[in-house]
């Protein structure tokens, strides 16, 4: 039977990158998506902006909403100091199965915990299940209609503290108008927009960085 795009992406990683070398995994995925098949990874252009935000913040506790094939998981985890932890939530079991293998191939499994399930179910369980009080950094890249409800849920669960940084992908394309309106108008956030392009295309897209003010 026909393979899936995530399966073909994983094969390209295993063929064209070096086990234990996260940069080569990132480059292999970007090459595959630019020259073979487009896929919804954050990509190299927005990925460089993601890298700069993470490097400046040096977070210990990171939450990623939406793993897909693990591209941004690898981008973030490769920059984390020893002892830092990244929890990544993925609803789609097929995506999660591929992502686990990409993360393992990159040699980052010790820093990453991939949890399969709905963000709305798992966010309230971060404390009792993972011993997490608050997150330093959250990357939002999952279902676009979940950005706002999950942000409000993280607030209500006390998972955000003064200075927690939220970075949201796709705020233009596909777009998250309700989330943007909220973080840009709420007195609880300081927000700024990083203009970029939809991964591997010329279409406009961007990342919204929002600092929780408590
Ligand atoms: O749905 C997305 N993510 C959650 C999946 O579990 C997503 C979609 C797109 C995209 C798709 C189709 C198109 F035409 C334009 C954009 C891009 C992205 O970066 C994304 O993260
Ligand atoms: Mg995205």
Tab-separated table of C-alpha atoms and ligand atoms in Angstrom:
chain	number	residue	atom	x	y	z
A	1	UNK	CA	0.000	0.000	0.000
A	2	UNK	CA	1.050	3.592	-0.616
A	3	UNK	CA	3.395	5.176	1.940
A	4	UNK	CA	2.441	8.406	3.717
A	5	UNK	CA	4.293	11.729	3.421
A	6	UNK	CA	5.602	11.503	7.004
A	7	UNK	CA	6.925	7.998	6.227
A	8	UNK	CA	8.700	9.331	3.101
A	9	UNK	CA	10.102	12.226	5.145
A	10	UNK	CA	11.499	9.771	7.739
A	11	UNK	CA	13.124	7.686	4.991
A	12	UNK	CA	14.771	10.828	3.618
A	13	UNK	CA	16.109	11.627	7.108
A	14	UNK	CA	17.554	8.123	7.527
A	15	UNK	CA	19.079	8.194	4.018
A	16	UNK	CA	20.466	11.759	3.946
A	17	UNK	CA	21.437	12.597	7.530
A	18	UNK	CA	23.832	11.336	10.184
A	19	UNK	CA	22.495	9.557	13.266
A	20	UNK	CA	23.059	11.754	16.332
A	21	UNK	CA	23.595	14.922	14.279
A	22	UNK	CA	20.519	17.188	14.724
A	23	UNK	CA	21.713	19.804	12.219
A	24	UNK	CA	22.004	17.167	9.481
A	25	UNK	CA	18.453	15.968	10.315
A	26	UNK	CA	17.135	19.542	9.991
A	27	UNK	CA	18.960	20.005	6.661
A	28	UNK	CA	17.684	16.664	5.305
A	29	UNK	CA	14.059	17.561	6.117
A	30	UNK	CA	14.401	21.059	4.621
A	31	UNK	CA	15.947	19.601	1.428
A	32	UNK	CA	13.172	16.972	1.173
A	33	UNK	CA	10.436	19.592	1.641
A	34	UNK	CA	11.966	22.087	-0.771
A	35	UNK	CA	12.896	19.642	-3.558
A	36	UNK	CA	10.634	16.591	-3.147
A	37	UNK	CA	7.414	17.177	-1.177
A	38	UNK	CA	6.167	20.212	0.741
A	39	UNK	CA	5.342	19.417	4.381
A	40	UNK	CA	4.086	21.577	7.234
A	41	UNK	CA	7.309	21.867	9.242
A	42	UNK	CA	8.071	25.351	10.569
A	43	UNK	CA	10.914	25.314	7.998
A	44	UNK	CA	14.330	26.960	7.745
A	45	UNK	CA	13.349	30.639	7.551
A	46	UNK	CA	10.892	30.692	10.480
A	47	UNK	CA	13.103	28.022	12.104
A	48	UNK	CA	15.991	30.504	12.316
A	49	UNK	CA	13.695	32.950	14.143
A	50	UNK	CA	12.642	30.095	16.480
A	51	UNK	CA	16.334	29.311	17.095
A	52	UNK	CA	17.101	32.926	18.060
A	53	UNK	CA	14.163	33.153	20.477
A	54	UNK	CA	15.151	29.843	22.162
A	55	UNK	CA	18.874	30.683	22.292
A	56	UNK	CA	18.188	34.073	23.893
A	57	UNK	CA	15.788	32.554	26.467
A	58	UNK	CA	17.765	29.409	27.392
A	59	UNK	CA	14.603	27.720	28.729
A	60	UNK	CA	14.701	24.753	31.159
A	61	UNK	CA	11.048	23.712	30.707
A	62	UNK	CA	9.587	23.799	27.220
A	63	UNK	CA	6.140	22.807	25.921
A	64	UNK	CA	5.507	22.251	22.207
A	65	UNK	CA	1.904	21.967	21.024
A	66	UNK	CA	1.886	20.038	17.741
A	67	UNK	CA	4.850	17.752	16.997
A	68	UNK	CA	4.015	16.608	13.434
A	69	UNK	CA	7.232	14.874	12.288
A	70	UNK	CA	9.439	16.362	14.999
A	71	UNK	CA	11.275	18.994	12.919
A	72	UNK	CA	10.711	21.876	15.359
A	73	UNK	CA	11.161	19.462	18.283
A	74	UNK	CA	14.684	18.743	16.984
A	75	UNK	CA	15.326	22.461	16.292
A	76	UNK	CA	14.407	23.393	19.875
A	77	UNK	CA	15.881	20.373	21.728
A	78	UNK	CA	19.303	20.701	20.032
A	79	UNK	CA	19.644	24.166	21.645
A	80	UNK	CA	18.613	23.171	25.190
A	81	UNK	CA	21.205	22.948	27.977
A	82	UNK	CA	21.781	19.583	29.747
A	83	UNK	CA	18.936	18.863	32.182
A	84	UNK	CA	16.438	21.012	30.251
A	85	UNK	CA	13.246	19.211	29.175
A	86	UNK	CA	10.886	19.522	26.217
A	87	UNK	CA	7.381	18.046	26.372
A	88	UNK	CA	5.713	17.836	22.956
A	89	UNK	CA	2.020	16.987	22.486
A	90	UNK	CA	0.732	15.349	19.280
A	91	UNK	CA	-2.890	14.266	18.690
A	92	UNK	CA	-2.268	12.290	15.477
A	93	UNK	CA	-0.881	8.806	16.227
A	94	UNK	CA	0.691	8.401	12.762
A	95	UNK	CA	2.560	11.712	13.099
A	96	UNK	CA	3.669	10.758	16.633
A	97	UNK	CA	5.064	7.409	15.443
A	98	UNK	CA	7.229	9.147	12.808
A	99	UNK	CA	8.257	11.971	15.154
A	100	UNK	CA	9.540	9.497	17.772
A	101	UNK	CA	11.856	7.997	15.129
A	102	UNK	CA	13.060	11.388	13.857
A	103	UNK	CA	13.791	12.571	17.422
A	104	UNK	CA	15.613	9.285	18.193
A	105	UNK	CA	17.626	9.482	14.930
A	106	UNK	CA	18.736	12.995	15.950
A	107	UNK	CA	19.863	11.552	19.313
A	108	UNK	CA	17.637	13.888	21.332
A	109	UNK	CA	15.302	11.383	23.011
A	110	UNK	CA	16.776	12.090	26.485
A	111	UNK	CA	15.656	15.740	26.324
A	112	UNK	CA	12.254	15.125	24.755
A	113	UNK	CA	9.030	13.576	26.024
A	114	UNK	CA	6.494	13.040	23.241
A	115	UNK	CA	2.936	12.625	24.547
A	116	UNK	CA	0.194	11.343	22.274
A	117	UNK	CA	-3.209	12.883	22.918
A	118	UNK	CA	-5.310	16.040	22.946
A	119	UNK	CA	-3.653	19.220	24.262
A	120	UNK	CA	-6.872	20.136	26.054
A	121	UNK	CA	-6.723	16.868	28.009
A	122	UNK	CA	-2.993	16.983	28.821
A	123	UNK	CA	-2.447	20.657	29.722
A	124	UNK	CA	-4.405	20.300	33.006
A	125	UNK	CA	-2.278	17.252	33.885
A	126	UNK	CA	1.216	18.804	33.555
A	127	UNK	CA	1.639	19.231	37.307
A	128	UNK	CA	0.502	15.797	38.582
A	129	UNK	CA	1.787	13.792	35.606
A	130	UNK	CA	5.060	15.549	34.721
A	131	UNK	CA	5.813	17.495	37.902
A	132	UNK	CA	5.836	20.738	35.925
A	133	UNK	CA	4.836	23.897	37.842
A	134	UNK	CA	5.339	26.459	35.075
A	135	UNK	CA	6.849	26.554	31.563
A	136	UNK	CA	9.601	28.932	30.462
A	137	UNK	CA	8.781	28.614	26.745
A	138	UNK	CA	5.763	27.362	24.740
A	139	UNK	CA	5.818	26.797	20.947
A	140	UNK	CA	2.287	26.724	19.475
A	141	UNK	CA	2.090	24.864	16.160
A	142	UNK	CA	-0.953	22.584	16.442
A	143	UNK	CA	-4.570	22.961	15.269
A	144	UNK	CA	-5.042	26.667	14.655
A	145	UNK	CA	-8.454	26.743	16.394
A	146	UNK	CA	-6.785	25.403	19.557
A	147	UNK	CA	-4.200	28.203	20.035
A	148	UNK	CA	-6.576	30.503	21.952
A	149	UNK	CA	-8.456	27.953	24.097
A	150	UNK	CA	-5.197	26.205	25.032
A	151	UNK	CA	-3.530	29.532	25.937
A	152	UNK	CA	-6.459	30.391	28.220
A	153	UNK	CA	-6.272	26.857	29.651
A	154	UNK	CA	-2.530	27.256	30.377
A	155	UNK	CA	-3.315	30.551	32.164
A	156	UNK	CA	-6.097	28.934	34.193
A	157	UNK	CA	-3.866	25.968	35.129
A	158	UNK	CA	-1.155	28.347	36.377
A	159	UNK	CA	1.364	27.025	33.856
A	160	UNK	CA	2.511	30.518	32.784
A	161	UNK	CA	4.672	32.741	34.990
A	162	UNK	CA	5.977	36.318	34.676
A	163	UNK	CA	8.269	36.156	31.632
A	164	UNK	CA	7.006	32.920	30.065
A	165	UNK	CA	7.393	33.269	26.296
A	166	UNK	CA	4.755	31.971	23.872
A	167	UNK	CA	5.863	31.675	20.228
A	168	UNK	CA	3.065	30.914	17.759
A	169	UNK	CA	3.580	29.615	14.218
A	170	UNK	CA	1.236	30.372	11.285
A	171	UNK	CA	-0.303	33.537	12.614
A	172	UNK	CA	-0.893	34.683	8.983
A	173	UNK	CA	-1.122	31.407	7.043
A	174	UNK	CA	-3.315	29.465	7.798
A	175	UNK	CA	-3.905	32.242	10.357
A	176	UNK	CA	-5.065	32.428	13.966
A	177	UNK	CA	-7.112	35.676	14.104
A	178	UNK	CA	-8.790	35.051	17.470
A	179	UNK	CA	-5.444	34.191	19.147
A	180	UNK	CA	-3.711	37.260	17.614
A	181	UNK	CA	-6.492	39.619	18.726
A	182	UNK	CA	-6.265	38.185	22.247
A	183	UNK	CA	-2.490	38.331	22.839
A	184	UNK	CA	-2.179	41.739	21.114
A	185	UNK	CA	-4.962	43.373	23.174
A	186	UNK	CA	-4.612	41.620	26.532
A	187	UNK	CA	-2.867	43.586	29.282
A	188	UNK	CA	-1.354	40.259	30.384
A	189	UNK	CA	0.902	39.973	27.309
A	190	UNK	CA	3.582	41.966	25.511
A	191	UNK	CA	3.406	40.796	21.894
A	192	UNK	CA	5.474	41.287	18.752
A	193	UNK	CA	5.269	39.965	15.203
A	194	UNK	CA	8.183	38.408	13.263
A	195	UNK	CA	7.297	38.672	9.567
A	196	UNK	CA	8.481	35.726	7.497
A	197	UNK	CA	7.146	33.291	4.898
A	198	UNK	CA	5.092	30.105	4.894
A	199	UNK	CA	7.613	27.255	5.039
A	200	UNK	CA	9.317	26.548	1.672
A	201	UNK	CA	7.103	29.116	-0.151
A	202	UNK	CA	6.933	32.839	-1.038
A	203	UNK	CA	3.586	33.310	0.743
A	204	UNK	CA	3.578	35.571	3.778
A	205	UNK	CA	3.460	34.020	7.210
A	206	UNK	CA	5.020	34.889	10.547
A	207	UNK	CA	5.600	34.089	14.195
A	208	UNK	CA	4.011	35.981	17.081
A	209	UNK	CA	6.121	36.209	20.239
A	210	UNK	CA	4.097	36.966	23.372
A	211	UNK	CA	5.597	37.429	26.852
A	212	UNK	CA	3.211	36.680	29.723
A	213	UNK	CA	3.301	39.563	32.221
A	214	UNK	CA	1.554	37.722	35.067
B	1	LIG	O1	-2.239	22.514	10.442
B	1	LIG	C1	-1.074	22.806	10.709
B	1	LIG	N1	-0.462	22.353	11.809
B	1	LIG	C2	-1.154	21.472	12.731
B	1	LIG	C3	-1.202	20.063	12.169
B	1	LIG	O2	-1.314	19.158	13.157
B	1	LIG	C4	-0.267	23.641	9.747
B	1	LIG	C5	-0.780	23.866	8.464
B	1	LIG	C6	-0.056	24.611	7.527
B	1	LIG	C7	-0.599	24.850	6.157
B	1	LIG	C8	-1.334	23.860	5.492
B	1	LIG	C9	-1.830	24.088	4.224
B	1	LIG	C10	-1.591	25.314	3.603
B	1	LIG	F1	-2.048	25.526	2.340
B	1	LIG	C11	-0.876	26.313	4.248
B	1	LIG	C12	-0.381	26.074	5.523
B	1	LIG	C13	1.199	25.137	7.866
B	1	LIG	C14	1.706	24.911	9.148
B	1	LIG	O3	2.923	25.407	9.508
B	1	LIG	C15	0.980	24.189	10.094
B	1	LIG	O4	1.517	24.032	11.337
B	2	LIG	MG1	3.149	25.392	11.608
